[in-house]
Coordinates of C-alpha atoms and ligand atoms in Angstrom, one line a residue:
M1 CA 233.7 132.8 120.4
V2 CA 231.5 135.6 121.8
V3 CA 229.0 137.0 119.4
T4 CA 228.9 140.8 119.5
L5 CA 226.3 143.2 118.3
D6 CA 228.8 144.3 115.6
K7 CA 229.0 140.7 114.4
I8 CA 225.3 140.5 114.2
Q9 CA 225.1 143.7 112.2
E10 CA 227.7 142.4 109.9
L11 CA 225.8 139.2 109.3
N12 CA 222.6 141.0 108.8
K13 CA 224.2 143.3 106.3
K14 CA 225.4 140.2 104.3
L15 CA 222.0 138.7 104.4
E16 CA 220.5 142.0 103.2
N17 CA 223.0 142.1 100.4
R18 CA 221.9 138.6 99.3
F19 CA 218.3 139.7 99.1
R20 CA 219.0 143.2 97.9
G21 CA 217.1 142.9 94.7
K22 CA 214.1 141.4 96.4
L23 CA 213.6 144.0 99.1
I24 CA 211.3 146.5 97.5
V25 CA 209.8 149.5 99.2
N26 CA 206.2 149.4 98.2
Q27 CA 204.4 152.8 98.3
D28 CA 201.0 151.2 97.9
L29 CA 201.4 149.5 101.2
K30 CA 200.2 152.0 103.7
R31 CA 200.2 151.1 107.3
T32 CA 196.4 151.2 107.5
L33 CA 196.2 148.6 104.7
V34 CA 198.5 146.2 106.5
S35 CA 196.8 146.6 109.8
F36 CA 193.2 146.3 110.9
Q37 CA 192.6 150.0 110.5
A38 CA 191.4 149.9 106.9
N39 CA 188.7 147.4 108.0
K40 CA 187.1 149.9 110.4
K41 CA 184.6 151.0 107.8
S42 CA 184.3 147.8 105.9
P43 CA 181.0 146.0 106.2
G44 CA 181.3 142.7 108.0
Y45 CA 184.9 143.2 108.9
R46 CA 184.2 146.2 111.2
W47 CA 181.9 144.2 113.5
Y48 CA 184.6 142.6 115.6
K49 CA 187.7 144.7 115.8
F50 CA 190.4 142.1 115.6
K51 CA 193.4 144.3 116.3
E52 CA 196.0 141.9 115.0
G53 CA 194.3 141.5 111.7
Y54 CA 195.1 142.9 108.4
S55 CA 192.6 144.6 106.1
S56 CA 190.5 142.9 103.4
A57 CA 191.9 145.5 101.0
L58 CA 195.3 144.0 101.5
V59 CA 194.0 140.6 100.5
D60 CA 192.3 142.2 97.4
Y61 CA 195.6 143.9 96.7
A62 CA 197.7 140.7 96.9
L63 CA 195.2 138.8 94.7
S64 CA 195.2 141.5 92.1
Q65 CA 198.9 142.1 92.1
L66 CA 199.5 138.3 91.7
N67 CA 196.8 138.1 89.1
F68 CA 195.1 135.3 91.0
K69 CA 191.6 134.6 89.7
S70 CA 190.7 131.0 90.5
G71 CA 191.8 128.3 92.9
K72 CA 191.8 127.4 96.5
I73 CA 193.3 129.5 99.2
I74 CA 194.6 128.6 102.7
D75 CA 195.4 130.7 105.7
P76 CA 197.0 128.7 108.5
F77 CA 196.7 131.6 111.0
A78 CA 193.3 132.7 110.1
G79 CA 192.6 135.0 113.0
S80 CA 189.3 136.7 112.4
G81 CA 189.2 135.3 108.8
T82 CA 190.1 138.3 106.7
S83 CA 191.9 136.2 104.1
L84 CA 188.9 133.8 103.9
F85 CA 186.1 136.4 103.6
A86 CA 188.0 138.6 101.2
S87 CA 188.8 135.6 99.0
A88 CA 185.3 134.2 99.1
E89 CA 184.0 137.6 98.0
H90 CA 186.1 137.1 94.9
G91 CA 184.5 133.7 94.4
L92 CA 187.5 131.8 95.7
D93 CA 187.2 128.8 98.0
A94 CA 189.1 129.3 101.2
V95 CA 190.3 127.2 104.1
G96 CA 191.4 128.7 107.4
I97 CA 193.1 127.2 110.4
E98 CA 192.7 128.9 113.8
L99 CA 193.5 127.8 117.3
L100 CA 192.0 130.6 119.4
P101 CA 188.2 130.0 120.0
I102 CA 187.4 133.7 119.6
G103 CA 188.9 133.8 116.1
A104 CA 187.1 130.6 115.1
E105 CA 183.8 131.9 116.5
I106 CA 184.1 135.2 114.6
I107 CA 184.7 133.2 111.4
E108 CA 181.9 130.8 112.0
V109 CA 179.3 133.4 112.9
R110 CA 180.3 135.6 109.9
K111 CA 180.0 132.5 107.8
I112 CA 176.5 131.8 109.0
I113 CA 175.5 135.4 108.1
F114 CA 177.5 135.4 104.9
E115 CA 175.9 132.2 103.7
S116 CA 172.4 133.0 105.0
N117 CA 169.9 133.2 102.1
N118 CA 167.4 135.0 104.2
H119 CA 168.9 138.3 105.4
N120 CA 165.4 139.8 105.5
K121 CA 164.3 137.5 108.3
L122 CA 167.6 138.1 110.2
N123 CA 167.2 141.9 109.7
K124 CA 163.7 141.8 111.1
F125 CA 164.9 139.7 114.1
L126 CA 167.7 142.1 114.9
Q127 CA 165.5 145.1 114.4
K128 CA 163.1 143.7 117.0
W129 CA 165.9 143.2 119.5
I130 CA 166.9 146.8 119.0
E131 CA 163.3 148.0 119.6
N132 CA 162.2 145.6 122.4
K133 CA 165.5 145.2 124.2
P134 CA 164.3 141.9 125.6
W135 CA 167.1 141.5 128.1
I136 CA 166.1 144.5 130.1
G137 CA 162.9 142.7 131.3
E138 CA 164.8 139.6 132.5
K139 CA 164.6 139.0 136.2
G140 CA 167.8 137.3 136.9
G141 CA 171.1 137.0 135.0
R142 CA 173.2 134.1 134.0
K143 CA 176.7 134.2 135.7
I144 CA 179.7 134.5 133.4
N145 CA 182.4 131.9 134.0
H146 CA 185.1 134.3 134.8
L147 CA 188.8 133.4 134.6
N148 CA 191.2 134.7 137.3
I149 CA 192.4 137.3 134.9
T150 CA 188.9 138.5 134.0
D151 CA 187.3 138.6 137.4
G152 CA 185.9 142.1 138.1
A153 CA 186.4 143.2 134.5
F154 CA 182.9 144.9 134.2
P155 CA 181.2 147.5 136.3
E156 CA 178.5 146.0 138.4
T157 CA 175.5 147.2 136.4
T158 CA 177.2 146.1 133.2
E159 CA 177.8 142.6 134.6
D160 CA 174.2 142.4 135.6
L161 CA 172.9 143.4 132.2
L162 CA 175.4 141.1 130.5
G163 CA 173.9 138.2 132.5
K164 CA 170.4 139.2 131.6
F165 CA 171.4 139.5 127.9
L166 CA 172.7 135.9 128.1
N167 CA 169.4 134.8 129.7
A168 CA 167.5 136.5 127.0
I169 CA 169.6 134.8 124.3
D170 CA 168.9 131.4 125.9
Q171 CA 165.2 131.9 125.1
V172 CA 165.7 132.4 121.4
K173 CA 164.6 129.3 119.5
N174 CA 166.8 129.6 116.4
K175 CA 170.3 128.2 117.1
N176 CA 172.0 130.4 114.6
Y177 CA 170.3 133.6 115.9
R178 CA 171.5 132.7 119.4
R179 CA 175.0 132.4 118.2
I180 CA 174.7 135.7 116.3
L181 CA 173.5 137.5 119.5
R182 CA 176.3 136.0 121.5
F183 CA 178.7 137.2 118.8
V184 CA 177.3 140.8 119.2
L185 CA 178.1 140.5 122.8
L186 CA 181.7 139.4 122.0
C187 CA 182.0 142.4 119.8
V188 CA 181.5 144.9 122.6
L189 CA 183.1 143.2 125.6
E190 CA 186.3 145.3 125.6
E191 CA 184.5 148.6 125.3
I192 CA 182.1 147.9 128.2
S193 CA 184.9 146.6 130.4
F194 CA 187.6 148.1 132.6
T195 CA 190.2 146.6 130.4
R196 CA 192.1 147.3 127.2
K197 CA 193.9 144.9 125.0
D198 CA 197.5 145.9 125.2
G199 CA 199.5 143.4 123.1
Q200 CA 201.3 141.4 125.8
Y201 CA 198.5 141.5 128.4
L202 CA 195.1 142.9 129.4
R203 CA 195.5 146.3 130.9
W204 CA 193.2 147.3 133.7
D205 CA 191.7 150.8 134.2
Y206 CA 192.2 152.3 137.7
R207 CA 188.4 152.4 138.2
S208 CA 188.4 148.6 138.4
G209 CA 190.3 148.7 141.7
R210 CA 192.6 146.1 140.1
G211 CA 196.2 146.5 138.9
Y212 CA 199.3 147.1 140.9
G213 CA 199.5 149.8 143.6
G214 CA 199.2 153.2 142.2
N215 CA 197.6 152.1 138.9
K216 CA 196.7 155.3 137.2
F217 CA 195.7 153.9 133.8
N218 CA 192.6 155.5 132.5
K219 CA 191.2 153.9 129.3
G220 CA 188.8 156.8 128.7
I221 CA 185.1 156.2 128.2
I222 CA 183.7 152.9 129.4
K223 CA 180.5 152.4 127.4
G224 CA 177.3 151.5 129.1
F225 CA 176.0 148.1 128.2
N226 CA 172.8 149.1 126.5
Q227 CA 174.4 151.9 124.5
A228 CA 177.2 149.6 123.2
I229 CA 175.0 146.6 122.4
I230 CA 172.4 148.6 120.6
Q231 CA 175.1 150.5 118.6
K232 CA 176.6 147.1 117.6
L233 CA 173.2 145.6 116.6
Q234 CA 172.6 148.7 114.5
D235 CA 176.0 148.5 112.8
I236 CA 175.4 144.9 111.8
L237 CA 171.9 145.6 110.7
S238 CA 173.0 148.6 108.6
D239 CA 175.7 146.4 106.9
L240 CA 173.2 143.7 106.2
K241 CA 170.9 146.2 104.6
G242 CA 173.7 147.7 102.7
E243 CA 173.2 151.2 104.2
D244 CA 176.0 153.7 104.8
V245 CA 178.6 151.5 103.1
L246 CA 180.9 151.9 100.3
F247 CA 180.0 148.7 98.6
D248 CA 177.4 146.0 98.9
F249 CA 177.8 143.1 101.3
P250 CA 178.6 140.6 100.1
K251 CA 180.3 142.4 97.2
E252 CA 179.1 140.0 94.5
P253 CA 175.8 138.1 94.0
K254 CA 175.8 135.1 96.3
E255 CA 176.1 132.5 93.6
K256 CA 179.6 133.8 92.9
T257 CA 181.0 133.7 96.4
G258 CA 183.5 131.1 97.4
N259 CA 183.1 128.5 100.1
I260 CA 184.7 129.0 103.5
E261 CA 185.9 126.2 105.7
I262 CA 187.4 126.6 109.1
L263 CA 189.6 124.0 110.8
K264 CA 189.8 124.6 114.5
G265 CA 193.1 123.7 116.2
S266 CA 196.8 124.3 115.9
C267 CA 198.2 124.5 112.4
L268 CA 201.2 122.5 113.7
T269 CA 198.7 119.6 114.1
I270 CA 196.4 120.2 111.2
L271 CA 198.8 121.1 108.3
P272 CA 200.5 117.7 108.3
N273 CA 197.1 116.1 107.8
L274 CA 196.2 118.0 104.7
K275 CA 196.8 116.6 101.2
S276 CA 199.8 117.4 99.2
D277 CA 199.5 119.8 96.2
E278 CA 196.0 120.9 97.3
F279 CA 196.2 124.7 97.5
D280 CA 196.8 127.4 94.9
F281 CA 197.5 130.3 97.2
L282 CA 198.5 130.9 100.8
M283 CA 198.1 134.2 102.5
T284 CA 198.7 134.6 106.2
S285 CA 200.0 136.6 109.1
P286 CA 201.3 134.5 111.9
P287 CA 201.8 135.8 115.4
Y288 CA 204.8 138.1 115.4
C289 CA 207.9 137.3 117.5
N290 CA 206.9 140.1 119.8
R291 CA 205.7 138.6 123.0
Y292 CA 202.0 139.3 122.3
D293 CA 199.9 136.9 124.3
Y294 CA 196.6 136.4 122.6
T295 CA 195.3 134.2 125.4
R296 CA 195.6 137.1 127.8
T297 CA 194.4 139.9 125.6
Y298 CA 191.4 137.9 124.4
A299 CA 190.6 136.5 127.9
L300 CA 187.3 138.3 128.2
E301 CA 186.1 136.7 125.0
L302 CA 187.5 133.3 125.9
A303 CA 185.7 133.4 129.3
L304 CA 182.4 134.2 127.6
L305 CA 183.1 131.2 125.3
D306 CA 183.5 129.0 128.4
V307 CA 187.2 128.5 128.2
D308 CA 188.3 127.5 131.7
E309 CA 191.7 127.9 133.5
K310 CA 193.0 124.6 132.2
K311 CA 191.9 125.2 128.6
I312 CA 193.5 128.7 128.6
R313 CA 196.8 127.3 129.8
D314 CA 196.7 124.6 127.2
L315 CA 195.9 127.2 124.5
R316 CA 198.8 129.3 125.7
Q317 CA 201.2 126.4 125.1
D318 CA 199.7 125.3 121.8
M319 CA 200.0 128.7 120.4
M320 CA 202.9 129.3 118.1
S321 CA 205.8 130.3 120.3
C322 CA 205.7 134.0 120.6
T323 CA 205.7 134.7 124.3
V324 CA 208.2 134.1 127.0
E325 CA 205.9 131.7 128.6
N326 CA 205.8 129.2 125.7
K327 CA 207.6 126.0 126.6
D328 CA 209.3 123.7 124.0
K329 CA 206.6 121.8 122.2
Q330 CA 207.1 118.1 122.9
N331 CA 205.5 116.1 120.2
L332 CA 206.6 117.9 117.0
D333 CA 208.5 114.9 115.7
R334 CA 205.4 112.8 115.9
L335 CA 203.2 115.4 114.1
F336 CA 205.3 115.8 111.0
S337 CA 206.6 113.3 108.5
H338 CA 210.2 112.2 109.2
S339 CA 211.3 113.9 106.0
T340 CA 209.7 117.3 106.8
F341 CA 210.9 117.1 110.3
Q342 CA 214.5 116.4 109.3
K343 CA 214.6 119.0 106.5
A344 CA 212.9 121.8 108.5
G345 CA 215.2 121.1 111.5
K346 CA 218.2 121.2 109.2
A347 CA 217.2 124.5 107.6
F348 CA 216.6 126.0 111.0
E349 CA 220.0 124.8 112.4
E350 CA 221.9 125.9 109.4
Q351 CA 220.5 129.4 109.2
K352 CA 223.7 131.1 110.1
E353 CA 222.4 134.6 111.0
L354 CA 219.6 133.2 113.2
Q355 CA 222.0 130.9 115.1
A356 CA 224.4 133.8 115.7
I357 CA 221.5 135.8 117.1
I358 CA 220.4 132.9 119.4
K359 CA 224.0 132.6 120.6
Y360 CA 224.2 136.3 121.3
L361 CA 220.9 136.2 123.2
E362 CA 222.0 133.2 125.2
E363 CA 225.1 135.0 126.3
K364 CA 223.0 138.0 127.3
K365 CA 220.8 135.7 129.3
N366 CA 223.8 134.1 131.0
N367 CA 225.1 137.6 131.9
K368 CA 221.7 138.5 133.2
E369 CA 221.4 141.3 130.7
L370 CA 218.2 140.1 129.1
N371 CA 215.1 141.7 130.6
N372 CA 213.4 138.3 130.5
P373 CA 215.4 135.0 130.2
G374 CA 212.5 133.4 128.3
I375 CA 213.2 135.5 125.3
V376 CA 215.9 133.1 124.1
R377 CA 213.6 130.1 124.0
M378 CA 210.8 132.2 122.4
V379 CA 213.1 133.4 119.5
K380 CA 214.5 129.9 119.0
N381 CA 211.1 128.2 119.0
Y382 CA 209.5 130.9 116.9
F383 CA 211.8 130.2 114.1
Y384 CA 211.9 126.5 114.6
E385 CA 208.1 126.2 114.5
T386 CA 207.9 128.6 111.6
S387 CA 210.4 126.5 109.7
L388 CA 208.2 123.4 110.1
I389 CA 205.2 125.4 108.9
I390 CA 207.0 126.7 105.9
F391 CA 208.2 123.2 104.9
E392 CA 204.7 121.8 105.4
S393 CA 203.1 124.7 103.4
A394 CA 205.5 123.9 100.5
R395 CA 204.1 120.4 100.5
I396 CA 200.4 121.4 100.4
L397 CA 200.9 124.1 97.8
K398 CA 200.8 123.4 94.1
K399 CA 203.7 124.2 91.9
G400 CA 203.6 127.9 91.1
A401 CA 201.4 128.8 94.0
P402 CA 202.2 132.1 95.8
F403 CA 202.8 132.2 99.5
V404 CA 202.2 135.7 101.0
M405 CA 203.1 136.5 104.5
V406 CA 202.8 139.6 106.6
N407 CA 205.3 139.9 109.5
D408 CA 207.3 142.4 111.5
N409 CA 211.0 142.4 112.2
V410 CA 211.9 142.6 115.9
R411 CA 214.7 143.6 118.2
Y412 CA 215.9 142.1 121.4
A413 CA 218.9 143.3 123.5
G414 CA 219.8 145.7 120.8
A415 CA 220.0 142.9 118.2
N416 CA 217.9 143.5 115.1
I417 CA 216.3 140.2 114.0
P418 CA 215.6 140.3 110.3
V419 CA 212.6 137.9 110.5
D420 CA 211.8 138.7 106.8
L421 CA 215.2 137.6 105.5
I422 CA 215.8 134.7 107.9
L423 CA 212.4 133.2 106.9
S424 CA 213.0 133.9 103.2
D425 CA 216.3 132.0 103.4
I426 CA 214.5 129.1 105.1
A427 CA 211.7 129.3 102.5
Q428 CA 214.3 128.9 99.7
K429 CA 215.5 125.7 101.3
A430 CA 211.8 124.5 101.5
G431 CA 211.4 124.9 97.7
F432 CA 210.1 128.5 97.3
D433 CA 211.4 131.2 95.1
V434 CA 211.6 134.4 97.0
E435 CA 209.9 136.7 94.4
K436 CA 209.9 139.9 96.4
I437 CA 209.8 141.2 99.9
W438 CA 207.5 144.3 99.9
V439 CA 208.7 146.7 102.6
L440 CA 206.3 149.2 104.1
P441 CA 207.5 152.7 103.3
I442 CA 208.2 153.7 107.0
G443 CA 209.4 150.9 109.3
K444 CA 208.2 150.4 112.7
G445 CA 210.1 151.7 115.7
N446 CA 210.5 149.7 118.9
S447 CA 209.8 150.4 122.5
S448 CA 211.3 153.6 123.9
Q449 CA 213.4 151.5 126.2
Q450 CA 215.1 149.9 123.3
M451 CA 215.5 153.1 121.5
G452 CA 217.1 154.8 124.5
A453 CA 219.6 152.1 125.0
H454 CA 220.6 151.3 121.4
G455 CA 219.6 154.3 119.3
R456 CA 216.7 154.2 116.8
E457 CA 216.9 151.9 113.8
E458 CA 213.8 151.3 111.8
L459 CA 212.5 147.8 111.9
R460 CA 211.0 146.6 108.7
K461 CA 207.4 145.6 108.4
C462 CA 207.0 143.5 105.3
V463 CA 204.8 141.4 103.1
Y464 CA 206.8 138.5 101.6
V465 CA 205.8 137.0 98.3
W466 CA 207.3 133.6 97.8
R467 CA 206.3 131.1 95.0
K468 CA 206.4 127.3 95.2
L469 CA 208.9 126.1 92.7
Ligands
SAM1 C1 198.3 138.0 113.3 S1 196.9 137.0 113.7 C2 196.1 136.7 112.2 C3 195.1 137.8 111.8 C4 194.4 137.6 110.5 N1 195.3 137.8 109.4 C5 193.2 138.5 110.4 O1 193.2 139.4 109.6 O2 192.3 138.4 111.3 C6 197.6 135.4 114.1 C7 196.6 134.4 114.5 O3 197.3 133.1 114.6 C8 196.6 132.4 115.6 N2 197.5 131.3 116.1 C9 198.6 131.3 116.9 N3 199.1 130.1 117.0 C10 198.5 129.3 116.2 C11 198.6 127.9 115.9 N4 199.5 127.1 116.4 N5 197.7 127.4 115.0 C12 196.7 128.1 114.4 N6 196.6 129.4 114.7 C13 197.4 130.0 115.6 C14 196.3 133.4 116.7 O4 195.3 132.9 117.5 C15 195.9 134.6 115.9 O5 194.6 134.6 115.6

């Protein structure tokens, strides 16, 4: 039988009715809080603008709403480490898993700074770099190992200064300081480049001479190297000194802060190796099912971190499936225990609404009505992999532990995919109680293309609160 849009709407309505009492519009959850925006003025968090991150205030909010005061936290998609640092500031120990080297680097460097017991010495060191600008006197510059997709990303003078800056870093004796300085560079790469992170890919300014014929994209001001780097050094220094900020950094005296541990790699590989009943709280935001390709948008940073062509391709495939390029992951049955693998697979296969959507998209694909045929595989694998993660999370969480997830609903070929309800249904099978699904007051629209063809229907952006039974 052919699955029509009407059928999908009908199934979605039924699912919505099932969760009616749980879907709660939460006026506290402003868009700024659930995005990186609220971090823009927060000491520490504002250094590297991780656009896909949420704010530390959201973590504070979740901890306080769920009255969570002690225990160990985990974030399997740690990104720039917002959950980890916000929790540690409350004195909670936190473990993060992150696959992308830029995310892991941000966390590790912030951790070095966060845990340093000699901010005075670091402050003096940074102050000296601002005053002396040691890179300017360098004769030659170290070459950046560009990737195909980053070649030509910087104006010539910038590329030259960038190389000199790397040279100057090499001469610093203290290993941690070298890493901090490279981090400062990572923080400004986008603003000194011809590119802008644009979700699915890296967008090139017309001044680069790159891009398809007739490229007219103008990203606005492209900052000069010295201006950008000095500004960043000053911002960091000012946060470390506690100037111009709303609260101290770290918020509490050091003795009270929690410990942060970062596990580098895919959570699909790492979660199965963690002990059962180990964690008291999980807060996370996985990649959304929206085709955003982190390995492209973070390519400048990855190149600077010496990720080569092979490694970036591998990373792209190891990422949670959320782009049309992701292939089926081959070894999942070997990563997970037989029981988790079977149960998660069953929950995925038996999720009626999801299977109808997949069938609908398959038909669209066969009729060549899908703007990219890879969308079907992406949607399928997104939910399949997330099911495995949900089941594995249930295993590592203690009884009564909350699981908090931020995610967006999406729409393809006119079909609204209620990611929140589908995952909540799977979570129930995995042994969670769906306590509430906080809905942001105004949903998120979709691309104008979608709206034109199918009329505007708000897509929910939600924070799900589940609890391990
Ligand atoms: C929405 S972001 C998380 C942002 C984070 N909440 C923050 O505030 O910085 C999702 C993250 O998941 C990471 N990721 C994607 N696939 C992964 C995987 N298989 N294992 C671990 N991390 C993964 C991405 O690299 C990205 O950093």
